[in-house]
């Protein structure tokens, strides 16, 4: 008999074509719906991979405590997968995460530690390391752990190619850089001309899960030279993107998915034809408590304010 386990429900997420948002004939938009993972985000993939490798390398055994700094999704993934694999989870987060996140962590029974909002995820990382030193525990370290990137190389990238064999452009959010680096590497192996485009919050704008490099911290797993470009997105455009996704396609995406859609549509303006794959890291449920879906948006935001940076 086939042995089924909740960990086997991670990955193999759906790929859909956004036909109602198709920007022009010849340019097709595809979206990988990572909100379909068991805790609702792409982070299930990396947490499972990082824990399994730490276990294989003899660095942790069931019963141990695993610590991580997170703006939410990685924390929720660790709390659930930790339960499923027999580990205690301690999550360090900045105080400005969305309110659903600590609620979900309470359900999964994870211990939460806070740092001030201004400290951001960088401050949370320092606090997590301190906690690991003081109280003991294994720090998962998604910003430095090469298995974060590998999870996307082995799984996310391979799955995308099964559904869309010819990818011209990959657009994904930049948090740790794991999605862009791992998925990008896999896609470029098949087609070196594939463009890998990062979506970053415009400095001063908060986009849950994404990180501005302007704060001075470059995740060690991120190689900026590997990227083909980045698009800086303002929160207003991300919210508008998330609403557009719902209105036109019936897809309930999170804030970073809205930002990725906005960036994908921007990129589409610059090309005549091609397949653009968007990675939607989570769905909208966690953001229901915010006014994202109800707040009136200005009629005409100044599109020229978008910053597109190439290198
Ligand atoms: C909602 C959301 N979108 C995008 C990302 C970015 O993914 P990555 O850390 O692989 O760069 C994250 C994770 O940080 C996230 O939580």
PDB file of C-alpha atoms and ligand atoms in Angstrom:
ATOM      1  CA  UNK A   1       0.000   0.000   0.000  1.00  0.00           C
ATOM      2  CA  UNK A   2       1.042   3.534  -0.739  1.00  0.00           C
ATOM      3  CA  UNK A   3       2.097   5.343   2.446  1.00  0.00           C
ATOM      4  CA  UNK A   4       0.622   8.818   2.560  1.00  0.00           C
ATOM      5  CA  UNK A   5       1.735  11.536   4.918  1.00  0.00           C
ATOM      6  CA  UNK A   6       0.987  15.239   5.269  1.00  0.00           C
ATOM      7  CA  UNK A   7       4.565  16.020   4.168  1.00  0.00           C
ATOM      8  CA  UNK A   8       3.745  14.435   0.795  1.00  0.00           C
ATOM      9  CA  UNK A   9       1.171  17.162   0.184  1.00  0.00           C
ATOM     10  CA  UNK A  10       3.962  19.744  -0.178  1.00  0.00           C
ATOM     11  CA  UNK A  11       4.675  20.893  -3.719  1.00  0.00           C
ATOM     12  CA  UNK A  12       3.179  19.739  -7.032  1.00  0.00           C
ATOM     13  CA  UNK A  13       1.179  22.976  -6.929  1.00  0.00           C
ATOM     14  CA  UNK A  14      -1.018  23.970  -9.872  1.00  0.00           C
ATOM     15  CA  UNK A  15       0.189  26.063 -12.797  1.00  0.00           C
ATOM     16  CA  UNK A  16      -2.494  28.144 -14.478  1.00  0.00           C
ATOM     17  CA  UNK A  17      -2.513  30.456 -17.461  1.00  0.00           C
ATOM     18  CA  UNK A  18      -3.824  33.963 -16.802  1.00  0.00           C
ATOM     19  CA  UNK A  19      -5.836  34.209 -20.001  1.00  0.00           C
ATOM     20  CA  UNK A  20      -7.953  37.178 -18.920  1.00  0.00           C
ATOM     21  CA  UNK A  21      -4.857  39.164 -18.073  1.00  0.00           C
ATOM     22  CA  UNK A  22      -2.991  38.291 -21.286  1.00  0.00           C
ATOM     23  CA  UNK A  23      -1.276  41.587 -22.119  1.00  0.00           C
ATOM     24  CA  UNK A  24      -0.920  41.095 -25.901  1.00  0.00           C
ATOM     25  CA  UNK A  25      -1.097  38.290 -28.472  1.00  0.00           C
ATOM     26  CA  UNK A  26       2.073  36.229 -28.263  1.00  0.00           C
ATOM     27  CA  UNK A  27       2.829  37.054 -24.649  1.00  0.00           C
ATOM     28  CA  UNK A  28       1.441  34.431 -22.291  1.00  0.00           C
ATOM     29  CA  UNK A  29       1.337  34.736 -18.506  1.00  0.00           C
ATOM     30  CA  UNK A  30       1.476  31.606 -16.363  1.00  0.00           C
ATOM     31  CA  UNK A  31       1.214  31.481 -12.582  1.00  0.00           C
ATOM     32  CA  UNK A  32       2.504  28.822 -10.186  1.00  0.00           C
ATOM     33  CA  UNK A  33       0.052  28.830  -7.282  1.00  0.00           C
ATOM     34  CA  UNK A  34       2.160  28.202  -4.181  1.00  0.00           C
ATOM     35  CA  UNK A  35      -0.726  29.089  -1.886  1.00  0.00           C
ATOM     36  CA  UNK A  36      -1.908  25.504  -2.541  1.00  0.00           C
ATOM     37  CA  UNK A  37       0.794  24.115  -0.223  1.00  0.00           C
ATOM     38  CA  UNK A  38      -0.454  22.702   3.115  1.00  0.00           C
ATOM     39  CA  UNK A  39       0.353  25.792   5.212  1.00  0.00           C
ATOM     40  CA  UNK A  40      -0.543  28.050   2.334  1.00  0.00           C
ATOM     41  CA  UNK A  41       2.838  29.202   1.059  1.00  0.00           C
ATOM     42  CA  UNK A  42       5.943  28.322  -0.934  1.00  0.00           C
ATOM     43  CA  UNK A  43       7.889  28.120   2.336  1.00  0.00           C
ATOM     44  CA  UNK A  44       6.631  24.578   3.015  1.00  0.00           C
ATOM     45  CA  UNK A  45       9.052  23.424   0.321  1.00  0.00           C
ATOM     46  CA  UNK A  46      12.195  24.938   1.819  1.00  0.00           C
ATOM     47  CA  UNK A  47      11.415  24.113   5.441  1.00  0.00           C
ATOM     48  CA  UNK A  48      10.842  20.427   4.616  1.00  0.00           C
ATOM     49  CA  UNK A  49      14.045  20.310   2.565  1.00  0.00           C
ATOM     50  CA  UNK A  50      16.165  22.141   5.172  1.00  0.00           C
ATOM     51  CA  UNK A  51      14.870  19.983   8.045  1.00  0.00           C
ATOM     52  CA  UNK A  52      15.330  16.726   6.154  1.00  0.00           C
ATOM     53  CA  UNK A  53      18.925  17.652   5.290  1.00  0.00           C
ATOM     54  CA  UNK A  54      19.726  18.808   8.836  1.00  0.00           C
ATOM     55  CA  UNK A  55      18.388  15.440  10.031  1.00  0.00           C
ATOM     56  CA  UNK A  56      20.348  13.514   7.401  1.00  0.00           C
ATOM     57  CA  UNK A  57      23.544  15.392   8.337  1.00  0.00           C
ATOM     58  CA  UNK A  58      23.005  14.455  11.994  1.00  0.00           C
ATOM     59  CA  UNK A  59      22.574  18.059  13.115  1.00  0.00           C
ATOM     60  CA  UNK A  60      19.106  17.522  14.621  1.00  0.00           C
ATOM     61  CA  UNK A  61      17.095  14.638  15.996  1.00  0.00           C
ATOM     62  CA  UNK A  62      13.352  14.557  16.722  1.00  0.00           C
ATOM     63  CA  UNK A  63      12.608  16.285  20.026  1.00  0.00           C
ATOM     64  CA  UNK A  64      15.097  19.097  19.299  1.00  0.00           C
ATOM     65  CA  UNK A  65      14.177  22.761  19.085  1.00  0.00           C
ATOM     66  CA  UNK A  66      14.442  24.524  15.731  1.00  0.00           C
ATOM     67  CA  UNK A  67      14.626  28.319  15.626  1.00  0.00           C
ATOM     68  CA  UNK A  68      13.973  30.649  12.708  1.00  0.00           C
ATOM     69  CA  UNK A  69      13.586  34.338  11.921  1.00  0.00           C
ATOM     70  CA  UNK A  70      10.645  34.956   9.644  1.00  0.00           C
ATOM     71  CA  UNK A  71       8.120  37.534   8.512  1.00  0.00           C
ATOM     72  CA  UNK A  72       5.510  34.830   8.774  1.00  0.00           C
ATOM     73  CA  UNK A  73       5.356  32.189   6.098  1.00  0.00           C
ATOM     74  CA  UNK A  74       8.559  30.355   7.005  1.00  0.00           C
ATOM     75  CA  UNK A  75       7.521  30.463  10.645  1.00  0.00           C
ATOM     76  CA  UNK A  76       4.132  28.915   9.903  1.00  0.00           C
ATOM     77  CA  UNK A  77       5.742  26.272   7.687  1.00  0.00           C
ATOM     78  CA  UNK A  78       8.279  25.406  10.401  1.00  0.00           C
ATOM     79  CA  UNK A  79       5.582  25.188  13.060  1.00  0.00           C
ATOM     80  CA  UNK A  80       3.557  22.697  11.002  1.00  0.00           C
ATOM     81  CA  UNK A  81       6.369  20.641   9.476  1.00  0.00           C
ATOM     82  CA  UNK A  82       8.143  20.685  12.838  1.00  0.00           C
ATOM     83  CA  UNK A  83       5.024  19.105  14.374  1.00  0.00           C
ATOM     84  CA  UNK A  84       4.834  16.546  11.590  1.00  0.00           C
ATOM     85  CA  UNK A  85       8.525  15.611  11.993  1.00  0.00           C
ATOM     86  CA  UNK A  86       8.720  15.848  15.790  1.00  0.00           C
ATOM     87  CA  UNK A  87      10.501  19.176  16.356  1.00  0.00           C
ATOM     88  CA  UNK A  88       9.689  22.106  18.623  1.00  0.00           C
ATOM     89  CA  UNK A  89       9.541  25.450  16.804  1.00  0.00           C
ATOM     90  CA  UNK A  90      10.585  28.892  18.049  1.00  0.00           C
ATOM     91  CA  UNK A  91       9.871  31.751  15.673  1.00  0.00           C
ATOM     92  CA  UNK A  92      11.320  35.262  15.923  1.00  0.00           C
ATOM     93  CA  UNK A  93       9.331  37.940  14.080  1.00  0.00           C
ATOM     94  CA  UNK A  94       9.112  41.731  13.794  1.00  0.00           C
ATOM     95  CA  UNK A  95       5.995  43.172  15.472  1.00  0.00           C
ATOM     96  CA  UNK A  96       4.505  44.504  12.232  1.00  0.00           C
ATOM     97  CA  UNK A  97       3.657  41.108  10.697  1.00  0.00           C
ATOM     98  CA  UNK A  98       0.019  40.592   9.752  1.00  0.00           C
ATOM     99  CA  UNK A  99      -2.190  39.593  12.718  1.00  0.00           C
ATOM    100  CA  UNK A 100      -3.173  36.227  11.220  1.00  0.00           C
ATOM    101  CA  UNK A 101       0.411  35.022  11.480  1.00  0.00           C
ATOM    102  CA  UNK A 102       0.722  34.817  15.286  1.00  0.00           C
ATOM    103  CA  UNK A 103      -2.807  33.338  15.350  1.00  0.00           C
ATOM    104  CA  UNK A 104      -1.786  30.540  13.013  1.00  0.00           C
ATOM    105  CA  UNK A 105       1.443  29.991  14.977  1.00  0.00           C
ATOM    106  CA  UNK A 106      -0.608  29.626  18.158  1.00  0.00           C
ATOM    107  CA  UNK A 107      -2.735  26.944  16.476  1.00  0.00           C
ATOM    108  CA  UNK A 108       0.399  25.034  15.442  1.00  0.00           C
ATOM    109  CA  UNK A 109       1.794  25.422  18.957  1.00  0.00           C
ATOM    110  CA  UNK A 110       4.974  27.323  18.081  1.00  0.00           C
ATOM    111  CA  UNK A 111       6.692  29.626  20.549  1.00  0.00           C
ATOM    112  CA  UNK A 112       6.811  33.216  19.299  1.00  0.00           C
ATOM    113  CA  UNK A 113       9.484  35.808  20.121  1.00  0.00           C
ATOM    114  CA  UNK A 114       9.109  39.419  18.998  1.00  0.00           C
ATOM    115  CA  UNK A 115      11.505  42.108  17.897  1.00  0.00           C
ATOM    116  CA  UNK A 116      10.445  45.737  17.266  1.00  0.00           C
ATOM    117  CA  UNK A 117       9.010  46.488  13.810  1.00  0.00           C
ATOM    118  CA  UNK A 118      11.992  48.762  12.995  1.00  0.00           C
ATOM    119  CA  UNK A 119      14.394  45.866  13.574  1.00  0.00           C
ATOM    120  CA  UNK A 120      12.832  44.085  10.594  1.00  0.00           C
ATOM    121  CA  UNK A 121      13.738  40.563   9.578  1.00  0.00           C
ATOM    122  CA  UNK A 122      17.448  41.428   9.930  1.00  0.00           C
ATOM    123  CA  UNK A 123      16.907  42.223  13.616  1.00  0.00           C
ATOM    124  CA  UNK A 124      14.828  39.057  13.966  1.00  0.00           C
ATOM    125  CA  UNK A 125      17.741  37.053  12.569  1.00  0.00           C
ATOM    126  CA  UNK A 126      20.159  38.462  15.135  1.00  0.00           C
ATOM    127  CA  UNK A 127      17.660  37.777  17.935  1.00  0.00           C
ATOM    128  CA  UNK A 128      17.109  34.215  16.670  1.00  0.00           C
ATOM    129  CA  UNK A 129      20.845  33.545  16.645  1.00  0.00           C
ATOM    130  CA  UNK A 130      21.099  34.928  20.187  1.00  0.00           C
ATOM    131  CA  UNK A 131      18.221  32.687  21.267  1.00  0.00           C
ATOM    132  CA  UNK A 132      19.935  29.651  19.742  1.00  0.00           C
ATOM    133  CA  UNK A 133      23.168  30.517  21.604  1.00  0.00           C
ATOM    134  CA  UNK A 134      21.445  31.189  24.935  1.00  0.00           C
ATOM    135  CA  UNK A 135      18.719  28.552  25.091  1.00  0.00           C
ATOM    136  CA  UNK A 136      20.093  26.013  22.625  1.00  0.00           C
ATOM    137  CA  UNK A 137      18.436  24.932  19.426  1.00  0.00           C
ATOM    138  CA  UNK A 138      19.183  24.587  15.738  1.00  0.00           C
ATOM    139  CA  UNK A 139      18.843  27.713  13.650  1.00  0.00           C
ATOM    140  CA  UNK A 140      17.320  26.890  10.273  1.00  0.00           C
ATOM    141  CA  UNK A 141      18.774  30.083   8.771  1.00  0.00           C
ATOM    142  CA  UNK A 142      16.823  30.407   5.511  1.00  0.00           C
ATOM    143  CA  UNK A 143      18.880  33.452   4.448  1.00  0.00           C
ATOM    144  CA  UNK A 144      22.140  31.447   4.565  1.00  0.00           C
ATOM    145  CA  UNK A 145      21.091  27.800   4.216  1.00  0.00           C
ATOM    146  CA  UNK A 146      21.991  26.437   0.738  1.00  0.00           C
ATOM    147  CA  UNK A 147      19.168  23.869   1.031  1.00  0.00           C
ATOM    148  CA  UNK A 148      16.714  26.763   0.675  1.00  0.00           C
ATOM    149  CA  UNK A 149      18.036  27.300  -2.872  1.00  0.00           C
ATOM    150  CA  UNK A 150      18.314  23.552  -3.531  1.00  0.00           C
ATOM    151  CA  UNK A 151      14.649  22.961  -2.648  1.00  0.00           C
ATOM    152  CA  UNK A 152      13.677  25.307  -5.477  1.00  0.00           C
ATOM    153  CA  UNK A 153      16.227  23.820  -7.874  1.00  0.00           C
ATOM    154  CA  UNK A 154      15.042  20.272  -7.225  1.00  0.00           C
ATOM    155  CA  UNK A 155      11.299  20.880  -6.912  1.00  0.00           C
ATOM    156  CA  UNK A 156       9.918  24.292  -7.898  1.00  0.00           C
ATOM    157  CA  UNK A 157      12.069  24.646 -11.025  1.00  0.00           C
ATOM    158  CA  UNK A 158      11.518  21.080 -12.205  1.00  0.00           C
ATOM    159  CA  UNK A 159       7.737  21.343 -11.695  1.00  0.00           C
ATOM    160  CA  UNK A 160       7.571  24.606 -13.663  1.00  0.00           C
ATOM    161  CA  UNK A 161       9.377  22.996 -16.606  1.00  0.00           C
ATOM    162  CA  UNK A 162       6.935  20.074 -16.634  1.00  0.00           C
ATOM    163  CA  UNK A 163       4.054  22.499 -17.178  1.00  0.00           C
ATOM    164  CA  UNK A 164       5.769  25.198 -19.252  1.00  0.00           C
ATOM    165  CA  UNK A 165       8.756  23.687 -21.078  1.00  0.00           C
ATOM    166  CA  UNK A 166       9.770  26.982 -22.749  1.00  0.00           C
ATOM    167  CA  UNK A 167      10.112  29.724 -20.136  1.00  0.00           C
ATOM    168  CA  UNK A 168      11.338  33.082 -21.431  1.00  0.00           C
ATOM    169  CA  UNK A 169      10.912  35.061 -18.219  1.00  0.00           C
ATOM    170  CA  UNK A 170      10.627  34.077 -14.560  1.00  0.00           C
ATOM    171  CA  UNK A 171       9.252  36.707 -12.163  1.00  0.00           C
ATOM    172  CA  UNK A 172       9.325  36.023  -8.413  1.00  0.00           C
ATOM    173  CA  UNK A 173       9.453  37.943  -5.158  1.00  0.00           C
ATOM    174  CA  UNK A 174      12.724  38.552  -3.366  1.00  0.00           C
ATOM    175  CA  UNK A 175      12.750  37.606   0.292  1.00  0.00           C
ATOM    176  CA  UNK A 176      15.689  35.345   0.992  1.00  0.00           C
ATOM    177  CA  UNK A 177      16.337  35.022  -2.747  1.00  0.00           C
ATOM    178  CA  UNK A 178      15.868  31.245  -2.537  1.00  0.00           C
ATOM    179  CA  UNK A 179      13.041  31.066  -5.091  1.00  0.00           C
ATOM    180  CA  UNK A 180      14.863  33.225  -7.643  1.00  0.00           C
ATOM    181  CA  UNK A 181      18.238  31.500  -7.257  1.00  0.00           C
ATOM    182  CA  UNK A 182      17.092  27.865  -7.207  1.00  0.00           C
ATOM    183  CA  UNK A 183      14.245  28.049  -9.700  1.00  0.00           C
ATOM    184  CA  UNK A 184      16.264  30.379 -11.914  1.00  0.00           C
ATOM    185  CA  UNK A 185      19.216  28.013 -11.998  1.00  0.00           C
ATOM    186  CA  UNK A 186      17.020  25.106 -13.059  1.00  0.00           C
ATOM    187  CA  UNK A 187      15.312  27.124 -15.796  1.00  0.00           C
ATOM    188  CA  UNK A 188      18.569  28.577 -17.145  1.00  0.00           C
ATOM    189  CA  UNK A 189      20.035  25.080 -17.350  1.00  0.00           C
ATOM    190  CA  UNK A 190      17.344  24.221 -19.903  1.00  0.00           C
ATOM    191  CA  UNK A 191      17.288  27.632 -21.596  1.00  0.00           C
ATOM    192  CA  UNK A 192      20.204  29.935 -20.738  1.00  0.00           C
ATOM    193  CA  UNK A 193      18.291  32.843 -22.305  1.00  0.00           C
ATOM    194  CA  UNK A 194      15.574  32.683 -19.615  1.00  0.00           C
ATOM    195  CA  UNK A 195      15.432  36.042 -17.839  1.00  0.00           C
ATOM    196  CA  UNK A 196      15.211  35.900 -14.043  1.00  0.00           C
ATOM    197  CA  UNK A 197      13.511  39.008 -12.666  1.00  0.00           C
ATOM    198  CA  UNK A 198      13.286  39.855  -8.964  1.00  0.00           C
ATOM    199  CA  UNK A 199      10.443  41.786  -7.375  1.00  0.00           C
ATOM    200  CA  UNK A 200      11.550  44.003  -4.527  1.00  0.00           C
ATOM    201  CA  UNK A 201       9.569  46.479  -2.426  1.00  0.00           C
ATOM    202  CA  UNK A 202      10.228  50.086  -3.345  1.00  0.00           C
ATOM    203  CA  UNK A 203      12.338  51.538  -0.492  1.00  0.00           C
ATOM    204  CA  UNK A 204      10.028  52.660   2.285  1.00  0.00           C
ATOM    205  CA  UNK A 205       7.208  50.355   1.160  1.00  0.00           C
ATOM    206  CA  UNK A 206       6.199  47.249   3.096  1.00  0.00           C
ATOM    207  CA  UNK A 207       5.322  44.154   1.086  1.00  0.00           C
ATOM    208  CA  UNK A 208       4.733  41.180   3.370  1.00  0.00           C
ATOM    209  CA  UNK A 209       7.356  38.509   2.742  1.00  0.00           C
ATOM    210  CA  UNK A 210       9.518  40.619   0.443  1.00  0.00           C
ATOM    211  CA  UNK A 211      12.619  42.469   1.429  1.00  0.00           C
ATOM    212  CA  UNK A 212      14.305  45.638   0.257  1.00  0.00           C
ATOM    213  CA  UNK A 213      18.030  45.296  -0.330  1.00  0.00           C
ATOM    214  CA  UNK A 214      18.258  49.024   0.422  1.00  0.00           C
ATOM    215  CA  UNK A 215      18.345  48.175   4.130  1.00  0.00           C
ATOM    216  CA  UNK A 216      21.906  47.019   3.558  1.00  0.00           C
ATOM    217  CA  UNK A 217      21.519  43.280   4.194  1.00  0.00           C
ATOM    218  CA  UNK A 218      22.136  41.118   1.127  1.00  0.00           C
ATOM    219  CA  UNK A 219      21.122  37.519   1.916  1.00  0.00           C
ATOM    220  CA  UNK A 220      24.234  35.344   1.595  1.00  0.00           C
ATOM    221  CA  UNK A 221      22.383  32.840  -0.626  1.00  0.00           C
ATOM    222  CA  UNK A 222      21.545  35.619  -3.108  1.00  0.00           C
ATOM    223  CA  UNK A 223      23.966  36.290  -5.965  1.00  0.00           C
ATOM    224  CA  UNK A 224      22.861  39.571  -7.498  1.00  0.00           C
ATOM    225  CA  UNK A 225      24.940  38.897 -10.625  1.00  0.00           C
ATOM    226  CA  UNK A 226      22.746  35.858 -11.347  1.00  0.00           C
ATOM    227  CA  UNK A 227      19.628  38.012 -11.709  1.00  0.00           C
ATOM    228  CA  UNK A 228      18.797  39.688 -15.015  1.00  0.00           C
ATOM    229  CA  UNK A 229      16.892  42.569 -13.509  1.00  0.00           C
ATOM    230  CA  UNK A 230      14.655  43.697 -10.725  1.00  0.00           C
ATOM    231  CA  UNK A 231      11.485  45.696 -10.504  1.00  0.00           C
ATOM    232  CA  UNK A 232      10.801  47.858  -7.455  1.00  0.00           C
ATOM    233  CA  UNK A 233       7.088  47.780  -6.631  1.00  0.00           C
ATOM    234  CA  UNK A 234       5.133  50.127  -4.373  1.00  0.00           C
ATOM    235  CA  UNK A 235       2.545  48.713  -1.973  1.00  0.00           C
ATOM    236  CA  UNK A 236      -0.307  50.495  -3.792  1.00  0.00           C
ATOM    237  CA  UNK A 237       0.578  48.664  -6.998  1.00  0.00           C
ATOM    238  CA  UNK A 238       0.854  45.353  -5.155  1.00  0.00           C
ATOM    239  CA  UNK A 239      -2.627  45.792  -3.627  1.00  0.00           C
ATOM    240  CA  UNK A 240      -3.995  46.786  -7.023  1.00  0.00           C
ATOM    241  CA  UNK A 241      -2.341  43.709  -8.537  1.00  0.00           C
ATOM    242  CA  UNK A 242      -3.907  41.406  -5.941  1.00  0.00           C
ATOM    243  CA  UNK A 243      -7.339  42.874  -6.640  1.00  0.00           C
ATOM    244  CA  UNK A 244      -6.896  42.634 -10.395  1.00  0.00           C
ATOM    245  CA  UNK A 245      -5.968  38.980  -9.986  1.00  0.00           C
ATOM    246  CA  UNK A 246      -9.220  38.346  -8.145  1.00  0.00           C
ATOM    247  CA  UNK A 247     -11.386  40.467 -10.439  1.00  0.00           C
ATOM    248  CA  UNK A 248     -10.100  39.058 -13.728  1.00  0.00           C
ATOM    249  CA  UNK A 249      -8.980  35.544 -12.908  1.00  0.00           C
ATOM    250  CA  UNK A 250     -10.722  34.612  -9.658  1.00  0.00           C
ATOM    251  CA  UNK A 251      -7.352  33.924  -8.040  1.00  0.00           C
ATOM    252  CA  UNK A 252      -7.013  34.887  -4.377  1.00  0.00           C
ATOM    253  CA  UNK A 253      -3.353  35.911  -4.151  1.00  0.00           C
ATOM    254  CA  UNK A 254      -1.420  37.476  -1.312  1.00  0.00           C
ATOM    255  CA  UNK A 255       0.333  40.847  -1.302  1.00  0.00           C
ATOM    256  CA  UNK A 256       3.542  39.578  -2.892  1.00  0.00           C
ATOM    257  CA  UNK A 257       1.523  37.836  -5.640  1.00  0.00           C
ATOM    258  CA  UNK A 258      -0.046  41.208  -6.412  1.00  0.00           C
ATOM    259  CA  UNK A 259       3.435  42.719  -6.647  1.00  0.00           C
ATOM    260  CA  UNK A 260       4.644  39.873  -8.886  1.00  0.00           C
ATOM    261  CA  UNK A 261       1.640  40.274 -11.195  1.00  0.00           C
ATOM    262  CA  UNK A 262       2.253  44.013 -11.428  1.00  0.00           C
ATOM    263  CA  UNK A 263       5.923  43.411 -12.263  1.00  0.00           C
ATOM    264  CA  UNK A 264       5.043  40.693 -14.805  1.00  0.00           C
ATOM    265  CA  UNK A 265       2.647  43.029 -16.608  1.00  0.00           C
ATOM    266  CA  UNK A 266       5.341  45.750 -16.628  1.00  0.00           C
ATOM    267  CA  UNK A 267       7.827  43.328 -18.121  1.00  0.00           C
ATOM    268  CA  UNK A 268       5.299  42.199 -20.735  1.00  0.00           C
ATOM    269  CA  UNK A 269       5.174  45.755 -22.094  1.00  0.00           C
ATOM    270  CA  UNK A 270       8.809  45.406 -23.135  1.00  0.00           C
ATOM    271  CA  UNK A 271       8.610  42.179 -25.131  1.00  0.00           C
ATOM    272  CA  UNK A 272       6.825  41.173 -28.338  1.00  0.00           C
ATOM    273  CA  UNK A 273       6.320  37.533 -27.501  1.00  0.00           C
ATOM    274  CA  UNK A 274       7.213  34.919 -24.928  1.00  0.00           C
ATOM    275  CA  UNK A 275       6.106  32.880 -21.939  1.00  0.00           C
ATOM    276  CA  UNK A 276       6.274  34.652 -18.582  1.00  0.00           C
ATOM    277  CA  UNK A 277       6.062  32.478 -15.468  1.00  0.00           C
ATOM    278  CA  UNK A 278       4.997  34.221 -12.273  1.00  0.00           C
ATOM    279  CA  UNK A 279       5.527  32.592  -8.877  1.00  0.00           C
ATOM    280  CA  UNK A 280       2.646  33.447  -6.533  1.00  0.00           C
ATOM    281  CA  UNK A 281       4.168  32.670  -3.130  1.00  0.00           C
ATOM    282  CA  UNK A 282       0.969  32.588  -1.069  1.00  0.00           C
ATOM    283  CA  UNK A 283      -2.768  33.210  -1.149  1.00  0.00           C
ATOM    284  CA  UNK A 284      -4.843  36.041   0.258  1.00  0.00           C
ATOM    285  CA  UNK A 285      -6.372  34.405   3.346  1.00  0.00           C
ATOM    286  CA  UNK A 286      -3.788  35.725   5.808  1.00  0.00           C
ATOM    287  CA  UNK A 287      -4.389  39.265   4.629  1.00  0.00           C
ATOM    288  CA  UNK A 288      -8.188  39.293   5.047  1.00  0.00           C
ATOM    289  CA  UNK A 289      -7.911  41.300   8.255  1.00  0.00           C
ATOM    290  CA  UNK A 290      -6.203  44.152   6.443  1.00  0.00           C
ATOM    291  CA  UNK A 291      -7.955  46.730   4.297  1.00  0.00           C
ATOM    292  CA  UNK A 292      -6.160  45.449   1.216  1.00  0.00           C
ATOM    293  CA  UNK A 293      -9.390  44.262  -0.399  1.00  0.00           C
ATOM    294  CA  UNK A 294     -11.639  47.118   0.674  1.00  0.00           C
ATOM    295  CA  UNK A 295      -9.521  50.269   0.816  1.00  0.00           C
ATOM    296  CA  UNK A 296     -10.345  52.692  -1.996  1.00  0.00           C
ATOM    297  CA  UNK A 297      -7.364  53.043  -4.309  1.00  0.00           C
ATOM    298  CA  UNK A 298      -6.573  56.241  -6.191  1.00  0.00           C
ATOM    299  CA  UNK A 299      -7.957  56.180  -9.751  1.00  0.00           C
ATOM    300  CA  UNK A 300      -4.684  56.860 -11.517  1.00  0.00           C
ATOM    301  CA  UNK A 301      -1.455  56.060  -9.814  1.00  0.00           C
ATOM    302  CA  UNK A 302       1.572  57.394 -11.592  1.00  0.00           C
ATOM    303  CA  UNK A 303       2.854  54.367 -13.476  1.00  0.00           C
ATOM    304  CA  UNK A 304       6.065  56.175 -14.420  1.00  0.00           C
ATOM    305  CA  UNK A 305       7.024  55.986 -10.761  1.00  0.00           C
ATOM    306  CA  UNK A 306       7.860  52.308 -11.271  1.00  0.00           C
ATOM    307  CA  UNK A 307      11.557  51.632 -11.125  1.00  0.00           C
ATOM    308  CA  UNK A 308      12.928  48.974 -13.396  1.00  0.00           C
ATOM    309  CA  UNK A 309      16.567  48.241 -12.906  1.00  0.00           C
ATOM    310  CA  UNK A 310      18.644  46.195 -15.324  1.00  0.00           C
ATOM    311  CA  UNK A 311      22.086  44.904 -15.110  1.00  0.00           C
TER     312      UNK A 311
HETATM  313  C1  LIG B   1       4.621  36.025   0.770  1.00  0.00           C
HETATM  314  C2  LIG B   1       6.024  35.810   0.311  1.00  0.00           C
HETATM  315  N1  LIG B   1       6.343  36.103  -0.942  1.00  0.00           N
HETATM  316  C3  LIG B   1       7.603  35.932  -1.404  1.00  0.00           C
HETATM  317  C4  LIG B   1       8.631  35.486  -0.603  1.00  0.00           C
HETATM  318  C5  LIG B   1      10.035  35.436  -1.143  1.00  0.00           C
HETATM  319  O1  LIG B   1      10.589  34.184  -1.303  1.00  0.00           O
HETATM  320  P1  LIG B   1      12.124  33.883  -1.132  1.00  0.00           P
HETATM  321  O2  LIG B   1      12.464  33.904   0.326  1.00  0.00           O
HETATM  322  O3  LIG B   1      12.340  32.560  -1.760  1.00  0.00           O
HETATM  323  O4  LIG B   1      12.934  34.961  -1.847  1.00  0.00           O
HETATM  324  C6  LIG B   1       8.316  35.143   0.708  1.00  0.00           C
HETATM  325  C7  LIG B   1       9.343  34.664   1.615  1.00  0.00           C
HETATM  326  O5  LIG B   1      10.183  35.344   2.128  1.00  0.00           O
HETATM  327  C8  LIG B   1       6.989  35.317   1.186  1.00  0.00           C
HETATM  328  O6  LIG B   1       6.668  35.040   2.451  1.00  0.00           O
END
